CSV table of C-alpha atoms in Angstrom, one decimal:
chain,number,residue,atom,x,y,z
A,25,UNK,CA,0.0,0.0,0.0
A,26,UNK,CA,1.3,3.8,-0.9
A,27,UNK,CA,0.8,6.3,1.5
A,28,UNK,CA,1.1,9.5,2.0
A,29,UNK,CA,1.1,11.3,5.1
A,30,UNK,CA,0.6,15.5,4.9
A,31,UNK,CA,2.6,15.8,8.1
A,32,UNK,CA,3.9,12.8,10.1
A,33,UNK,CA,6.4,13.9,12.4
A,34,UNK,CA,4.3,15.6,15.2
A,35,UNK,CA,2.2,13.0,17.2
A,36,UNK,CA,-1.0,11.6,15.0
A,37,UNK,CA,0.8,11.6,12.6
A,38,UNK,CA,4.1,10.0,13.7
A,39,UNK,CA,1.6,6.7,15.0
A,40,UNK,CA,-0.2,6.9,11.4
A,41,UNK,CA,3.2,6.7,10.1
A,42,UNK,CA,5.2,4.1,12.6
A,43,UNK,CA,2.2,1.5,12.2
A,44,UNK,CA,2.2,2.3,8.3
A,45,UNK,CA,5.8,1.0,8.0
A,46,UNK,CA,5.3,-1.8,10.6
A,47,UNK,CA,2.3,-3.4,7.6
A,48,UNK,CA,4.9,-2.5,5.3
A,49,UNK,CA,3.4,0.1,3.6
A,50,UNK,CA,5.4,2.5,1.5
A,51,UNK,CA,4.7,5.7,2.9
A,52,UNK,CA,5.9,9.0,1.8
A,53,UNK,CA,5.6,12.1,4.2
A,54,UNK,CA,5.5,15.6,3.7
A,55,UNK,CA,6.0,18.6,5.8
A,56,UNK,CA,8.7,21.2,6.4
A,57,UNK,CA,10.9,19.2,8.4
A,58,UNK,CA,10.6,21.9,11.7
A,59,UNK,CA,8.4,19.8,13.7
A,60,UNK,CA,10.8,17.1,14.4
A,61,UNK,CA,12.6,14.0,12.6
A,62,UNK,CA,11.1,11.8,9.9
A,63,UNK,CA,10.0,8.4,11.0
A,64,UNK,CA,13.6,6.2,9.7
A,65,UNK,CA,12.0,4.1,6.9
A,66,UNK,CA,9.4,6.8,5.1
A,67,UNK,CA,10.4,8.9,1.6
A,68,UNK,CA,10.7,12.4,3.1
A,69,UNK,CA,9.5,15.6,0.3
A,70,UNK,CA,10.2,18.7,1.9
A,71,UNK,CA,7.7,21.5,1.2
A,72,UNK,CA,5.0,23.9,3.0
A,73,UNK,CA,1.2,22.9,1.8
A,74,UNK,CA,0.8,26.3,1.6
A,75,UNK,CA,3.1,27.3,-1.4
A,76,UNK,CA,1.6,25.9,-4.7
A,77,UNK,CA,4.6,25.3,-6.1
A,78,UNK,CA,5.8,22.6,-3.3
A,79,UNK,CA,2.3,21.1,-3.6
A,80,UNK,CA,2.3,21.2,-7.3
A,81,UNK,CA,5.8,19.4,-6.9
A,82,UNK,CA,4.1,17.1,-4.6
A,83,UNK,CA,1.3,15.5,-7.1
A,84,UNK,CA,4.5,15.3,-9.1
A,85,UNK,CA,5.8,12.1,-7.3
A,86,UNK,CA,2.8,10.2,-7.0
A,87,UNK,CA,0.5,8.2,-7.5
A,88,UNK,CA,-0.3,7.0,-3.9
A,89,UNK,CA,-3.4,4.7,-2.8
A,90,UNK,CA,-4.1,6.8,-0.3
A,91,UNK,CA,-3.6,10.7,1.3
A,92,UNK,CA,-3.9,11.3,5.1
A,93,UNK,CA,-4.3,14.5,6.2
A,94,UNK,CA,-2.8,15.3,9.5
A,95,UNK,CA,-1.9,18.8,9.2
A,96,UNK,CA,-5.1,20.4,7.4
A,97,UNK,CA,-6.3,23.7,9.2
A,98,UNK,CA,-7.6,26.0,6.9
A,99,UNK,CA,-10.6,25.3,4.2
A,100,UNK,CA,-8.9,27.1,1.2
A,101,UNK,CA,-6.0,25.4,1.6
A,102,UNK,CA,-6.9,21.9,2.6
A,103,UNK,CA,-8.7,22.3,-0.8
A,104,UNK,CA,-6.2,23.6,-2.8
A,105,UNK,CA,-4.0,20.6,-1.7
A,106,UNK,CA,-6.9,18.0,-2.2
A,107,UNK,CA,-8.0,18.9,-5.8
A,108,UNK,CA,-4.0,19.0,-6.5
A,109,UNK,CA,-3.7,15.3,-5.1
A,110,UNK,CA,-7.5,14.0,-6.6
A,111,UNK,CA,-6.0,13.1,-10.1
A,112,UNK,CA,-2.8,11.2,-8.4
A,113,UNK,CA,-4.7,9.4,-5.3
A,114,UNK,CA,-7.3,7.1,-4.8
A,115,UNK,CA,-8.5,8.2,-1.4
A,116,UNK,CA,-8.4,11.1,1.3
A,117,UNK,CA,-8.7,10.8,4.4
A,118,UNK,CA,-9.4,13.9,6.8
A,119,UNK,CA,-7.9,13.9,10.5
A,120,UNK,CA,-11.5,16.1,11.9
A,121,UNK,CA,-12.0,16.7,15.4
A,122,UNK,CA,-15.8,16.3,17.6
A,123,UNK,CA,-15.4,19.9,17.7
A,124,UNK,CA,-16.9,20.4,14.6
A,125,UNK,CA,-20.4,19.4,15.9
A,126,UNK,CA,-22.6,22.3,16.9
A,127,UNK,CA,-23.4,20.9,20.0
A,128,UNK,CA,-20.4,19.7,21.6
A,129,UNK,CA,-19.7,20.0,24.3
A,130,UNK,CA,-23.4,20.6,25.6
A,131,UNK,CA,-25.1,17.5,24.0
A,132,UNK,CA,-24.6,14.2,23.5
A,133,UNK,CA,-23.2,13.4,19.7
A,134,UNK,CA,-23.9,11.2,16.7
A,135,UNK,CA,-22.3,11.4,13.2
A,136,UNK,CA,-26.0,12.6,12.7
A,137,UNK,CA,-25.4,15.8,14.7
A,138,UNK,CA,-25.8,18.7,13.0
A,139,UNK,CA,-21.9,20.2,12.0
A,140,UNK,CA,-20.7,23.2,12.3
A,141,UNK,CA,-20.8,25.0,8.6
A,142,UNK,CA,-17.9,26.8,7.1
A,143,UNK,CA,-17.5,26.8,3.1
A,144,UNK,CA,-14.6,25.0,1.4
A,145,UNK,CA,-13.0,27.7,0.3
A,146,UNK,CA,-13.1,29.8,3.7
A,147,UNK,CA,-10.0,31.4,4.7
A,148,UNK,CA,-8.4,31.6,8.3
A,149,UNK,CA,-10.3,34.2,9.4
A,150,UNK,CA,-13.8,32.6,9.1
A,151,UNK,CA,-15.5,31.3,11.9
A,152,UNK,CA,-15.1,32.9,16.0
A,153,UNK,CA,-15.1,31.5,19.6
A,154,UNK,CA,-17.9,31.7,21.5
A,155,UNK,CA,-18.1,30.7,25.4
A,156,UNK,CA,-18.8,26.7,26.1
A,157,UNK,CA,-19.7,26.4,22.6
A,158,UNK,CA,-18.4,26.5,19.2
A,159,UNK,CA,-14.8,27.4,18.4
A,160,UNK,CA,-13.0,29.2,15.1
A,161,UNK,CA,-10.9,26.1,15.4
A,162,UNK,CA,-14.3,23.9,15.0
A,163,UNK,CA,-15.5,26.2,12.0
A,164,UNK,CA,-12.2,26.0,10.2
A,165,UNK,CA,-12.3,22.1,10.3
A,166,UNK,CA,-15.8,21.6,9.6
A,167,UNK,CA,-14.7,24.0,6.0
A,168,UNK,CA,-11.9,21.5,6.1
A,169,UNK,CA,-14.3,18.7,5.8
A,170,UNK,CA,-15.9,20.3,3.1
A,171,UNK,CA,-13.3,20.9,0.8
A,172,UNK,CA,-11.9,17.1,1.2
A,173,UNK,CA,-15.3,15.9,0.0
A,174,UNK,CA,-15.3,18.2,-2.2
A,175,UNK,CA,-12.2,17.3,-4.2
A,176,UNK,CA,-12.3,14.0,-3.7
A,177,UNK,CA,-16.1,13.1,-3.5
A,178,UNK,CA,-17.8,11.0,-0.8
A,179,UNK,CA,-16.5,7.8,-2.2
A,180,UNK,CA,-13.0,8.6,-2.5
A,181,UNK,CA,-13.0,10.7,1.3
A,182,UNK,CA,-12.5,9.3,5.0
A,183,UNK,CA,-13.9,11.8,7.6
A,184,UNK,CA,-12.0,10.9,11.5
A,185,UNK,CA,-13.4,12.8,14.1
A,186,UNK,CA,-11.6,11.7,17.2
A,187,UNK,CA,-12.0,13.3,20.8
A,188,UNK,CA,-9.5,13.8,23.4
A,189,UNK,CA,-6.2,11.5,22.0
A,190,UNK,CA,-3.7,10.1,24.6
A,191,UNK,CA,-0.4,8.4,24.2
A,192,UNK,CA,3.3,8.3,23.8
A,193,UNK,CA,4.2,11.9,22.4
A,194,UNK,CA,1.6,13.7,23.6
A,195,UNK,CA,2.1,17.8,22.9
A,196,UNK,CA,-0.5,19.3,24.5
A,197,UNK,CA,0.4,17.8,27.9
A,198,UNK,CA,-2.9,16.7,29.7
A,199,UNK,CA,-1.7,13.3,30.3
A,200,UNK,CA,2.0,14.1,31.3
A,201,UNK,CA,0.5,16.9,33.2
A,202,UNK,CA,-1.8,14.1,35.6
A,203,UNK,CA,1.2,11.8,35.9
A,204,UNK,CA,3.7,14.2,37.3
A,205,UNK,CA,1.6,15.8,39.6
A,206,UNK,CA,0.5,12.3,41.0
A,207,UNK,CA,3.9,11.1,41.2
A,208,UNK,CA,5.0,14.5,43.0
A,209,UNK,CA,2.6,12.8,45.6
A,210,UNK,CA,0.6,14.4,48.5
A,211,UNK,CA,-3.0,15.3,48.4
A,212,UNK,CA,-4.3,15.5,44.8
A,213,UNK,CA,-7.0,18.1,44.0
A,214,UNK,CA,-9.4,15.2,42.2
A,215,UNK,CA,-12.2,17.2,39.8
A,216,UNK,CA,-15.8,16.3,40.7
A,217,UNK,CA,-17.0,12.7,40.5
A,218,UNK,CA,-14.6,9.7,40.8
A,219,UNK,CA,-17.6,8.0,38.9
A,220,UNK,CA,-17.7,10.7,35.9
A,221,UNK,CA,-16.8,8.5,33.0
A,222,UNK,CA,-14.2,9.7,29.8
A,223,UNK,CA,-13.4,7.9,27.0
A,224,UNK,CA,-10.3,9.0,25.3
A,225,UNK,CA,-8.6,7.2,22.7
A,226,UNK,CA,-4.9,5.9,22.6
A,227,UNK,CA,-3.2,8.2,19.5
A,228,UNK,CA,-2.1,4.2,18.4
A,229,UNK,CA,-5.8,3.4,18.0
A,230,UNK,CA,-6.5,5.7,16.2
A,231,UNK,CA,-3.5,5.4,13.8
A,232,UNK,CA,-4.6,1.5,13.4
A,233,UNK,CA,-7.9,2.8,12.9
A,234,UNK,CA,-7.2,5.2,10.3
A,235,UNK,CA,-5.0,2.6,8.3
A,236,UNK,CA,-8.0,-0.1,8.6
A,237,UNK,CA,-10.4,2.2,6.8
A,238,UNK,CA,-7.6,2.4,3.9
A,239,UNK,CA,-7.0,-1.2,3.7
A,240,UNK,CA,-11.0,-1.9,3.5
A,241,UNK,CA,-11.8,1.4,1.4
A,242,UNK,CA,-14.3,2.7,3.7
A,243,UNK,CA,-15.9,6.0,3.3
A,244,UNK,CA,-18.1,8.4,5.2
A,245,UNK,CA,-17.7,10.0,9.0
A,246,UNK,CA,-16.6,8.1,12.1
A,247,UNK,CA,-16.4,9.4,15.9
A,248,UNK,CA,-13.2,7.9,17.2
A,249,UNK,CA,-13.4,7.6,20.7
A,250,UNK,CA,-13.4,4.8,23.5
A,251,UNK,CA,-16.2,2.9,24.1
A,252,UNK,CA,-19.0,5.3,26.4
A,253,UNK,CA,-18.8,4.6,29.8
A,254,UNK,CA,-16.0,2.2,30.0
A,255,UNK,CA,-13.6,3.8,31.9
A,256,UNK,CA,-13.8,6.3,34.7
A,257,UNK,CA,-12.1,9.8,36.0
A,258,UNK,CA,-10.8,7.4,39.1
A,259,UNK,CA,-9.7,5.0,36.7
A,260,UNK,CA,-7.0,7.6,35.0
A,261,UNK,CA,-5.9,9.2,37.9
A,262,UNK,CA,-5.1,5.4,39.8
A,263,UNK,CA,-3.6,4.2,36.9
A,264,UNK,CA,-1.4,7.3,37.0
A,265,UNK,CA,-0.9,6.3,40.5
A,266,UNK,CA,0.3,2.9,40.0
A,267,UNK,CA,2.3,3.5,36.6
A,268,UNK,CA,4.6,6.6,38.8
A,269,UNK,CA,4.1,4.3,42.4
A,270,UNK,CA,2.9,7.1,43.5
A,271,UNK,CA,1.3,7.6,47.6
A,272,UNK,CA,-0.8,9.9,46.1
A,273,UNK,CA,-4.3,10.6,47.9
A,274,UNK,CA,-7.3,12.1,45.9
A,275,UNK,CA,-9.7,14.4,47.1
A,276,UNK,CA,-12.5,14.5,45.1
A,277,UNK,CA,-13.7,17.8,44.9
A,278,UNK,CA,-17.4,19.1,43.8
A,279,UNK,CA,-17.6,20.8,40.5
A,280,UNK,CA,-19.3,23.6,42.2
A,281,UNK,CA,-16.7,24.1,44.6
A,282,UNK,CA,-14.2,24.3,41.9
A,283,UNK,CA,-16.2,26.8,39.7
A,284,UNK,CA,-16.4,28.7,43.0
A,285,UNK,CA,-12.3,29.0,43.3
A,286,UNK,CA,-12.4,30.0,39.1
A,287,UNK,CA,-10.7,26.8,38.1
A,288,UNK,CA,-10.8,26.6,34.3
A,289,UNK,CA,-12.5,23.5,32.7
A,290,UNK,CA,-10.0,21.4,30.3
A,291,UNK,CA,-6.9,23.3,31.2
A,292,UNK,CA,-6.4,24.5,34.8
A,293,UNK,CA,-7.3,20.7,35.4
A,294,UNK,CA,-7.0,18.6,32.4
A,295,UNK,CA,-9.5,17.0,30.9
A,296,UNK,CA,-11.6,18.5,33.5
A,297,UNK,CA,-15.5,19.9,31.7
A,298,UNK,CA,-18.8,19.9,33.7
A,299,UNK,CA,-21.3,19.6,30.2
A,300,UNK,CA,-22.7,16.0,30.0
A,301,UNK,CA,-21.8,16.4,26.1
A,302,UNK,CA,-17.8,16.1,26.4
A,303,UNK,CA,-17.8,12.2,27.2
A,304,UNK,CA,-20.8,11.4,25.5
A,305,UNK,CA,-19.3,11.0,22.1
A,306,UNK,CA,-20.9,7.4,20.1
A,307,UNK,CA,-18.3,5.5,18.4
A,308,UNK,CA,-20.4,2.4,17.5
A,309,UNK,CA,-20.4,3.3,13.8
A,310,UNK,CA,-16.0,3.6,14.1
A,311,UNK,CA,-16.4,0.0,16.6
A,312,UNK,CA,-18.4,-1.6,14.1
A,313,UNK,CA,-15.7,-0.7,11.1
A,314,UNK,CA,-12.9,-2.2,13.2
A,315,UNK,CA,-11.4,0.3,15.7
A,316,UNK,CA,-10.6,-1.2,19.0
A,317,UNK,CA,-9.4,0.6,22.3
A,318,UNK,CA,-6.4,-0.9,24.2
A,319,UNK,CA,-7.1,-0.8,27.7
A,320,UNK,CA,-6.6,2.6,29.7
A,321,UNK,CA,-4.2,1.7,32.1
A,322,UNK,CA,-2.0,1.1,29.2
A,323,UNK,CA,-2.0,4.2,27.8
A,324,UNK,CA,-1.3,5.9,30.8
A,325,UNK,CA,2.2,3.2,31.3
A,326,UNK,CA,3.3,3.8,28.2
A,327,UNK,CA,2.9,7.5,28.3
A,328,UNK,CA,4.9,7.3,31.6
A,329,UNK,CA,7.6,5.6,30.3
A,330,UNK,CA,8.1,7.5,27.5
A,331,UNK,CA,8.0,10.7,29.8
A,332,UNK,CA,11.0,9.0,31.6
A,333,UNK,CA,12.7,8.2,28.4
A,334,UNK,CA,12.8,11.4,26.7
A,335,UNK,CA,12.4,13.4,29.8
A,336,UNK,CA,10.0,15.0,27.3
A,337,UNK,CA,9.0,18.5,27.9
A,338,UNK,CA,6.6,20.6,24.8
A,339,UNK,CA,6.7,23.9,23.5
A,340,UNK,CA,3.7,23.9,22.2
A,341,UNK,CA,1.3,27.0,22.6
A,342,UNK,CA,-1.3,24.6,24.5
A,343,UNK,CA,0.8,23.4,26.8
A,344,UNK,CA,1.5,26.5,28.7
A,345,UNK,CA,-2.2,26.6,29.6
A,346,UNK,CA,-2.4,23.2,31.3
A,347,UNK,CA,-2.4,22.8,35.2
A,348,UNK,CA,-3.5,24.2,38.3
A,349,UNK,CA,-1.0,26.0,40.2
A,350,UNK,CA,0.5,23.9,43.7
A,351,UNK,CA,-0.5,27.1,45.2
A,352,UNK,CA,-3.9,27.4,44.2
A,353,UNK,CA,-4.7,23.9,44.3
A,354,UNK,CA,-3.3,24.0,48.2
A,355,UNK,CA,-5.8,26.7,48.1
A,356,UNK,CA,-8.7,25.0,47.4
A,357,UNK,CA,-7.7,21.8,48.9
A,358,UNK,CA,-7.5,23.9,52.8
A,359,UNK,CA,-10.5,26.0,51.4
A,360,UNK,CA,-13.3,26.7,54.6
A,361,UNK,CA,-15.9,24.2,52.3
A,362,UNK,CA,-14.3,21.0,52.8
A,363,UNK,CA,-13.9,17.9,50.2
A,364,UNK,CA,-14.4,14.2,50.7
A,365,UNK,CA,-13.5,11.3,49.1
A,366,UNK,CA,-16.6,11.0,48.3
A,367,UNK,CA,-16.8,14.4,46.1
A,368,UNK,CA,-19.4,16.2,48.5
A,369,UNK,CA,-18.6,19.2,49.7
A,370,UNK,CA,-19.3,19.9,54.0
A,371,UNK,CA,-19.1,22.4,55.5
A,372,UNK,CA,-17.2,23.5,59.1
């Protein structure tokens, strides 16, 4: 199988690629080389898919059976780079996000949910962020959407539209941020219900995923997260516990008593949101095509040791934003409303 990967060096794409070469697929990659080494094994074309001339160079050294998109952000240019690479690939497949449904994070989602619209051709400018609701980033990749299908037609185009992705190499930092705070120890600031369940998916599932829909040429849209309800808050953080051998206690604290103290949802505590939408994500249709979700304790272990590996650290604009500071959290922990382990609040 011939692959090309429009990125493949940060992340999604660097699992999309490492299980491409482990099938032994022929994979090609192309990005600017900036965002970190190739993957040893792939055919590296250096260019930026926002220069015609590089892209037009790119068609050049196909054909390929199939194009995955891991770096598209803007309409107007995912769709100049799709209706350049139509004539010399058989498929596309779009790397989405659940933040192109209107309703998330409020609601429950479908892939019959209404999506957010944005033309095909919109530039970077279209869309806007709105409190708890829809984002410029969600605009932008619903136009992305768009433009694939419309380059490449419905029959031809893959739409992934995964959730919160954890795993090895992890940029944004939510995971690393949980396991070195648990294995710093002490009393943990725990965010509401131990019960509240999640349902990430490991970045590897979703690379094997992706590649399975190539290999048996399936089309359309899939939601690629875990199972609903498998896993729990209380399951991630003592897994993180037992991967770092951590002493670690929890106190679960109320979601209103955070709110009180102005903790931020999703970034002052990671993964973190109080709307009964965010973990309510089906993936039936993506189960039923053949993804599968590796347990959640070993997500968190591997993430672990390849934190201890690298000693990773990330520079990316996102992950400045995650964590609550020791202070404030010591703050809130010793605040007048007390905190069980239960997760109800009482009072002195």
């Amino acid at each position: 199988m011939r692959l090309l990967v429009l990125g493949g060096t940060w992340y999604v794409g660097h699992a999309i690629v490492t299980k491409a070469l482990e099938s032994d697929w022929y994979v090609t990659t192309f990005n600017r080389g900036t965002s970190g080494p190739d993957v040893p094994g792939v055919r590296p074309i250096r260019g930026d898919r926002m220069r015609p001339g590089d892209v037009a160079e790119l068609a050049a050294a196909g054909p390929w059976d199939a194009v995955v998109d891991t770096s598209g952000y803007v309409p107007r240019n995912t769709l100049a780079v799709a209706r350049a690479l139509a004539p010399v690939a058989r498929r596309y497949v779009f790397m989405s996000t659940v933040s192109v449904y209107q309703d998330w994070p409020i609601k429950p989602l479908t892939e019959a949910s209404p999506v957010l619209y944005a033309p095909p051709d919109a530039g970077p400018d279209y869309g806007e962020d709105t409190e708890d609701g829809p984002t410029r980033y969600g605009y932008q990749k619903a136009g992305c959407e768009a433009a694939a299908l419309s380059a490449f037609g419905p029959d031809r185009t893959t739409i992934l539209r995964p959730g919160v992705v954890l795993g090895p190499r992890e940029y944004v930092g939510r995971l690393p941020w949980w396991l070195r705070r648990i294995a710093a120890g002490g009393r943990v600031l725990a965010p509401g219900s131990p019960d509240r369940t999640i349902q990430p998916v490991d970045v590897r599932d979703l690379a094997a995923f992706t590649l399975k829909t190539i290999a048996d040429g399936t089309s359309g849209n899939f939601n690629v997260t875990a199972p609903i309800g498998r896993v729990t808050f209380a399951d991630l953080l003592n897994a993180c516990a037992d991967v770092t051998g951590s002493g670690a206690t929890f106190q679960w604290t109320p979601d209103g008593v955070l709110l009180s103290h102005g903790v931020r949802q999703w970034s002052e505590i990671p993964l973190w949101r109080t709307f009964s939408g965010v973990w309510q994500v089906d993936s039936r249709r993506a189960q039923s095509a053949g993804l599968e979700c590796r347990p959640l304790h070993n997500t968190v272990a591997d993430t672990w040791e390849w934190l201890v590996a690298t000693s990773a650290t990330s520079d990316h604009e996102r992950a400045s934003e995650i964590g609550i500071a020791r202070e404030k959290e010591s703050r809130i922990l010793s605040s007048p409303q007390r905190v069980t382990q239960a997760g109800e609040p009482t009072s002195h």
